Amino acid sequence: MDPEAALELVKHGATLLLLDVPQYTLFGIDTQMFSVGPSFKGIKMIHPGVHFVFYSSSSRDGKEFSPIIGFFIDAGPSEVIVRKWDQQEERLVKVSEEEEARYTQAVCSLEFDKQLGPYTLSQYGEWKRLSSYITKSIIERIEPIGGEITVTAESGMMKNTPKSTMERALDEQLKTSKFAASVDSSQKKELLESLITKNYGGSEDTLLGELQFAFIAFLMGQSLEAFLQWKSLVSLLFGCSEAFIKVIYYQLKYGLQKDRNGTETGASALLDDSWLSADSFLHHLCKDFFALIQDASVVDGDLLTWTRKLRELLENSLGWEFQQSSAVDGMYFEENDEYAPVVEMLDE
């Protein structure tokens, strides 16, 4: 990138100024994560919009780490967001309005420029696919009081927390063991439509935003509560719309990718193997859903395309097998096969 283009991004992109963060602290923003160096003061050239910031304090030698703390931000153009490290509590805290104004002016004057790491722009597209439905209003509605997401705040509260509307609906749905056999697809859609109307203002996008929020909070923020909510949403939504299949495809594509350096860091290291085993809830949901598509007489073309992509991702990344007993798989019918489902191309 030429200097003029870089300067333009510095001026109009958002800046996250992080003061006094100890060396070796693990710090992440969106899909990027690294170990803090001695001169680190934050991140510059951040695209305006929703982002997830997370970190983990370390021991002095950088070998032991505390549970992750994370929070969402909705950054405006040229906005400077300031946080300062509290040594006693080992976490980032807000500063006073007076201090924030002073530090904002310093950032705008490029006083911290050499100590700010640039946002890796090549990874922004991947983050947008993971967060495309998350808005400021969704963050404000879902985030905990204070905004911090951390598993340490969830200990002891999980058993006593009343079940949400989504979880109660899921319990009703999963009373029997089979997803496809036990729940008629029309009944499942009626339940979903009712929930969207009552709890999400009739907006499917808001529900998908909550699904993305939960995935990011559990994968990057390591929140158990967020994982349980993501699991509930996936179990209820599976197969109901093409938009959902696209969201879950990009979530799993990111979560299952191999670490480029072959080390146990990044998203793949944060996923527990038991969640993705052949006996997991996700495997059973996918198996039943693919069978449902195979047996359908009419299938929307876009839904079939994204279902194929999802299936191939799971087979190639996890070695899961969904092949039916018949020689011809419903997902890969020959073009002239008289028994193939009708593919219906719907207008946008």
Coordinates of C-alpha atoms in Angstrom, one line a residue:
M1 CA 0.0 0.0 0.0
D2 CA 1.4 3.4 -1.0
P3 CA 2.0 6.0 1.8
E4 CA -0.9 8.3 0.7
A5 CA -3.5 5.5 0.8
A6 CA -2.2 4.3 4.2
L7 CA -2.4 7.9 5.6
E8 CA -6.0 8.1 4.3
L9 CA -7.0 5.0 6.2
V10 CA -5.2 6.2 9.3
K11 CA -7.3 9.4 9.2
H12 CA -10.7 8.0 8.3
G13 CA -10.5 4.6 9.9
A14 CA -11.2 4.1 13.6
T15 CA -8.4 3.7 16.1
L16 CA -8.4 1.5 19.2
L17 CA -5.9 3.1 21.7
L18 CA -4.9 0.7 24.4
L19 CA -2.7 2.1 27.1
D20 CA -0.2 0.2 29.5
V21 CA -1.1 -3.3 28.2
P22 CA 1.6 -5.6 29.6
Q23 CA 3.9 -7.5 27.2
Y24 CA 2.9 -11.0 26.3
T25 CA -0.8 -10.3 26.8
L26 CA -2.8 -12.1 24.1
F27 CA -4.8 -9.6 22.2
G28 CA -7.3 -10.1 19.4
I29 CA -9.7 -8.1 17.2
D30 CA -12.1 -9.9 15.0
T31 CA -10.3 -12.8 13.3
Q32 CA -6.8 -11.5 14.2
M33 CA -4.9 -12.5 17.4
F34 CA -1.3 -12.0 18.5
S35 CA 1.0 -11.5 21.5
V36 CA 1.5 -7.9 22.7
G37 CA 5.0 -6.5 22.4
P38 CA 6.7 -3.8 24.6
S39 CA 5.7 -0.9 22.4
F40 CA 2.1 -1.9 21.6
K41 CA -0.5 0.9 22.0
G42 CA -3.4 -0.4 20.0
I43 CA -4.8 -0.9 16.5
K44 CA -5.3 1.7 13.7
M45 CA -6.9 1.7 10.3
I46 CA -10.0 -0.1 11.5
H47 CA -13.0 -0.2 9.2
P48 CA -16.0 1.6 10.6
G49 CA -18.7 -0.8 11.9
V50 CA -19.0 -3.7 14.4
H51 CA -15.9 -5.4 15.8
F52 CA -15.1 -7.8 18.6
V53 CA -12.1 -7.1 20.9
F54 CA -10.7 -9.8 23.2
Y55 CA -7.7 -10.4 25.3
S56 CA -6.1 -12.6 27.9
S57 CA -3.6 -11.4 30.5
S58 CA -0.4 -13.5 30.9
S59 CA 2.1 -14.4 33.6
R60 CA 5.4 -12.4 33.4
D61 CA 7.1 -15.1 31.3
G62 CA 4.2 -15.3 28.9
K63 CA 3.5 -19.0 29.5
E64 CA 0.3 -18.9 31.5
F65 CA -2.9 -17.1 30.6
S66 CA -6.1 -16.0 32.3
P67 CA -9.6 -16.6 30.8
I68 CA -10.4 -14.4 27.8
I69 CA -12.3 -11.2 28.3
G70 CA -14.1 -9.7 25.2
F71 CA -16.4 -6.9 24.2
F72 CA -18.1 -5.6 21.0
I73 CA -17.6 -2.1 19.7
D74 CA -19.4 -0.2 16.9
A75 CA -16.7 2.1 15.6
G76 CA -17.6 5.3 13.7
P77 CA -15.4 6.9 11.0
S78 CA -12.2 8.4 12.5
E79 CA -13.5 7.5 16.0
V80 CA -10.9 6.9 18.7
I81 CA -11.8 4.4 21.3
V82 CA -9.6 4.5 24.4
R83 CA -9.0 1.8 27.0
K84 CA -6.4 1.7 29.8
W85 CA -5.0 -1.4 31.5
D86 CA -5.9 -1.8 35.2
Q87 CA -2.9 -3.5 36.7
Q88 CA -4.8 -4.7 39.8
E89 CA -7.8 -6.1 38.0
E90 CA -5.8 -7.2 34.9
R91 CA -8.3 -5.9 32.5
L92 CA -9.0 -3.0 30.1
V93 CA -11.1 -0.2 31.6
K94 CA -12.6 3.1 30.2
V95 CA -11.0 6.4 30.9
S96 CA -12.6 9.7 31.9
E97 CA -14.2 11.9 29.3
E98 CA -11.4 14.5 29.8
E99 CA -8.7 11.9 29.3
E100 CA -10.5 10.4 26.3
A101 CA -10.6 13.8 24.6
R102 CA -6.9 14.4 25.3
Y103 CA -5.9 11.0 23.9
T104 CA -8.2 11.4 20.9
Q105 CA -6.4 14.6 20.0
A106 CA -3.1 12.9 20.4
V107 CA -4.1 10.1 18.1
C108 CA -5.4 12.6 15.5
S109 CA -2.1 14.4 15.6
L110 CA -0.4 11.0 14.9
E111 CA 1.5 11.1 18.2
F112 CA 0.9 7.3 18.8
D113 CA 1.1 6.3 15.1
K114 CA 4.4 4.3 15.4
Q115 CA 3.0 2.4 18.3
L116 CA -0.2 1.4 16.7
G117 CA -0.4 -1.8 14.7
P118 CA -2.4 -1.7 11.4
Y119 CA -5.6 -3.7 11.1
T120 CA -4.9 -6.6 8.7
L121 CA -7.1 -5.5 5.9
S122 CA -6.9 -8.8 4.0
Q123 CA -8.8 -10.5 6.8
Y124 CA -11.6 -7.9 6.9
G125 CA -13.7 -9.8 4.3
E126 CA -13.7 -12.9 6.5
W127 CA -14.8 -10.9 9.5
K128 CA -17.7 -9.3 7.5
R129 CA -19.0 -12.7 6.6
L130 CA -19.0 -13.7 10.3
S131 CA -20.7 -10.5 11.5
S132 CA -22.8 -9.2 8.6
Y133 CA -26.1 -9.2 10.5
I134 CA -24.8 -7.8 13.8
T135 CA -25.9 -4.2 14.4
K136 CA -25.4 -1.7 17.3
S137 CA -29.0 -2.4 18.5
I138 CA -28.4 -6.1 18.6
I139 CA -25.2 -5.6 20.6
E140 CA -27.0 -3.3 23.1
R141 CA -29.9 -5.8 23.5
I142 CA -27.7 -8.9 24.0
E143 CA -24.5 -7.9 25.7
P144 CA -24.1 -8.3 29.4
I145 CA -24.3 -5.4 31.8
G146 CA -21.0 -3.5 31.4
G147 CA -20.4 -5.1 28.0
E148 CA -17.7 -7.6 29.0
I149 CA -18.0 -11.2 27.9
T150 CA -16.1 -13.7 30.0
V151 CA -16.6 -17.2 31.2
T152 CA -15.5 -16.2 34.7
A153 CA -18.7 -14.2 35.1
E154 CA -20.8 -17.2 34.1
S155 CA -19.6 -19.7 36.8
G156 CA -22.3 -20.7 39.2
M157 CA -25.0 -18.9 37.3
M158 CA -25.8 -21.3 34.5
K159 CA -27.9 -23.7 36.6
N160 CA -30.0 -20.9 38.1
T161 CA -30.6 -18.9 34.9
P162 CA -34.2 -19.2 33.6
K163 CA -34.4 -20.6 30.2
S164 CA -35.0 -18.2 27.3
T165 CA -37.9 -18.4 24.9
M166 CA -35.5 -19.9 22.3
E167 CA -34.3 -22.6 24.8
R168 CA -37.8 -23.5 25.8
A169 CA -38.9 -23.8 22.2
L170 CA -35.8 -26.0 21.6
D171 CA -36.7 -28.3 24.5
E172 CA -40.1 -28.9 23.0
Q173 CA -38.6 -29.6 19.6
L174 CA -36.0 -32.0 20.9
K175 CA -38.2 -34.2 23.1
T176 CA -37.7 -37.0 20.6
S177 CA -34.3 -38.0 19.4
K178 CA -34.7 -37.5 15.6
F179 CA -34.6 -34.0 14.2
A180 CA -36.1 -34.7 10.7
A181 CA -38.4 -37.5 11.7
S182 CA -39.9 -36.0 14.8
V183 CA -40.6 -32.5 13.6
D184 CA -42.7 -31.8 10.6
S185 CA -41.0 -29.1 8.5
S186 CA -44.1 -27.0 8.3
Q187 CA -44.6 -27.1 12.1
K188 CA -40.9 -26.2 12.6
K189 CA -41.3 -23.1 10.3
E190 CA -44.5 -22.1 12.1
L191 CA -42.7 -22.2 15.4
L192 CA -39.8 -20.2 14.0
E193 CA -42.1 -17.6 12.5
S194 CA -43.9 -17.2 15.8
L195 CA -40.7 -16.7 17.6
I196 CA -39.4 -14.1 15.1
T197 CA -42.7 -12.2 15.4
K198 CA -42.8 -12.2 19.2
N199 CA -39.2 -11.8 20.1
Y200 CA -37.4 -10.3 17.1
G201 CA -39.9 -7.7 15.8
G202 CA -40.7 -9.9 12.8
S203 CA -37.1 -9.6 11.5
E204 CA -35.2 -12.7 10.5
D205 CA -32.0 -10.5 10.2
T206 CA -32.2 -9.7 13.9
L207 CA -32.3 -13.5 14.7
L208 CA -29.4 -14.1 12.4
G209 CA -27.5 -11.3 14.1
E210 CA -28.1 -13.0 17.4
L211 CA -26.8 -16.2 15.9
Q212 CA -23.6 -14.4 14.8
F213 CA -23.2 -12.6 18.1
A214 CA -23.4 -16.0 20.0
F215 CA -20.9 -17.7 17.7
I216 CA -18.3 -14.9 18.0
A217 CA -18.8 -14.7 21.8
F218 CA -18.3 -18.4 22.3
L219 CA -15.5 -19.0 19.8
M220 CA -13.4 -15.9 20.4
G221 CA -14.7 -14.9 23.8
Q222 CA -14.8 -18.6 25.0
S223 CA -18.2 -18.0 26.6
L224 CA -20.0 -21.2 27.7
E225 CA -23.3 -19.3 27.9
A226 CA -22.9 -18.1 24.3
F227 CA -22.1 -21.6 23.1
L228 CA -25.4 -22.9 24.6
Q229 CA -27.3 -20.1 22.9
W230 CA -25.6 -20.8 19.6
K231 CA -26.4 -24.5 19.9
S232 CA -30.1 -23.7 20.6
L233 CA -30.3 -21.4 17.7
V234 CA -28.6 -23.8 15.3
S235 CA -30.8 -26.6 16.4
L236 CA -33.9 -24.6 15.8
L237 CA -33.0 -22.9 12.6
F238 CA -31.3 -25.7 10.7
G239 CA -32.6 -25.9 7.2
C240 CA -35.3 -23.2 7.6
S241 CA -33.7 -20.7 5.2
E242 CA -30.9 -20.2 2.7
A243 CA -29.7 -17.2 4.7
F244 CA -29.2 -19.4 7.8
I245 CA -27.2 -22.1 5.8
K246 CA -24.9 -19.3 4.5
V247 CA -24.3 -18.0 8.0
I248 CA -23.6 -21.4 9.5
Y249 CA -21.3 -22.3 6.5
Y250 CA -19.1 -19.2 7.1
Q251 CA -19.0 -19.8 10.8
L252 CA -17.9 -23.4 10.5
K253 CA -15.5 -22.6 7.6
Y254 CA -13.7 -20.1 9.9
G255 CA -13.9 -22.3 13.0
L256 CA -12.5 -25.3 11.2
Q257 CA -9.7 -23.7 9.3
K258 CA -6.2 -25.0 9.9
D259 CA -3.7 -22.8 11.6
R260 CA -1.4 -21.5 9.0
N261 CA 1.7 -22.0 11.2
G262 CA 0.6 -25.4 12.5
T263 CA 0.6 -24.2 16.1
E264 CA -2.2 -24.4 18.6
T265 CA -3.4 -20.9 18.3
G266 CA -6.2 -19.1 16.5
A267 CA -9.9 -20.2 16.0
S268 CA -9.3 -23.9 15.5
A269 CA -7.6 -24.2 18.9
L270 CA -10.5 -22.6 20.7
L271 CA -13.0 -25.3 19.5
D272 CA -13.5 -28.3 21.8
D273 CA -13.1 -31.5 19.8
S274 CA -16.2 -33.0 21.5
W275 CA -18.4 -30.3 19.9
L276 CA -17.4 -31.5 16.5
S277 CA -17.2 -35.3 16.9
A278 CA -19.2 -37.7 14.9
D279 CA -21.5 -38.1 17.9
S280 CA -22.1 -34.4 18.4
F281 CA -25.4 -32.5 18.2
L282 CA -24.1 -30.8 15.0
H283 CA -23.4 -34.1 13.2
H284 CA -26.8 -35.4 14.0
L285 CA -28.5 -32.2 12.8
C286 CA -26.6 -32.2 9.6
K287 CA -27.2 -35.8 8.9
D288 CA -30.9 -35.5 9.3
F289 CA -31.1 -32.2 7.4
F290 CA -29.2 -33.7 4.4
A291 CA -31.6 -36.6 4.4
L292 CA -34.5 -34.2 4.5
I293 CA -33.1 -32.4 1.4
Q294 CA -32.6 -35.8 -0.3
D295 CA -36.3 -36.8 0.3
A296 CA -37.7 -33.4 -0.7
S297 CA -39.8 -33.3 -3.9
V298 CA -39.0 -29.6 -4.5
V299 CA -35.7 -27.8 -3.5
D300 CA -34.8 -24.1 -3.9
G301 CA -31.7 -23.9 -6.1
D302 CA -29.8 -21.5 -3.8
L303 CA -30.6 -23.6 -0.8
L304 CA -29.3 -26.8 -2.5
T305 CA -26.1 -25.0 -3.6
W306 CA -25.3 -23.8 0.0
T307 CA -26.3 -27.2 1.4
R308 CA -23.8 -28.9 -0.9
K309 CA -21.1 -26.4 0.1
L310 CA -21.8 -27.1 3.8
R311 CA -21.7 -30.8 3.3
E312 CA -18.4 -30.7 1.4
L313 CA -16.9 -28.5 4.1
L314 CA -17.8 -30.9 6.9
E315 CA -16.7 -34.0 4.9
N316 CA -13.4 -32.5 3.9
S317 CA -12.6 -30.8 7.3
L318 CA -13.9 -33.3 9.7
G319 CA -14.1 -36.5 7.7
W320 CA -17.8 -36.9 8.5
E321 CA -19.6 -39.2 6.2
F322 CA -23.2 -38.6 5.2
Q323 CA -23.5 -41.1 2.3
Q324 CA -26.9 -42.9 2.3
S325 CA -27.3 -46.6 1.8
S326 CA -28.4 -46.1 -1.8
A327 CA -25.9 -45.8 -4.6
V328 CA -27.0 -42.3 -5.6
D329 CA -26.8 -39.6 -3.0
G330 CA -29.6 -37.0 -2.9
M331 CA -27.0 -34.2 -2.8
Y332 CA -25.4 -35.4 -6.1
F333 CA -28.1 -36.6 -8.4
E334 CA -27.2 -36.9 -12.0
E335 CA -28.6 -34.2 -14.2
N336 CA -31.2 -36.5 -16.0
D337 CA -32.0 -38.7 -13.0
E338 CA -35.8 -39.1 -12.9
Y339 CA -35.7 -39.6 -9.1
A340 CA -33.9 -36.4 -8.4
P341 CA -35.7 -33.6 -6.5
V342 CA -37.1 -30.7 -8.5
V343 CA -34.8 -27.7 -8.2
E344 CA -36.8 -24.5 -8.0
M345 CA -35.1 -21.2 -8.8
L346 CA -36.9 -18.5 -6.8
D347 CA -36.9 -14.8 -7.6
E348 CA -35.0 -12.6 -5.2

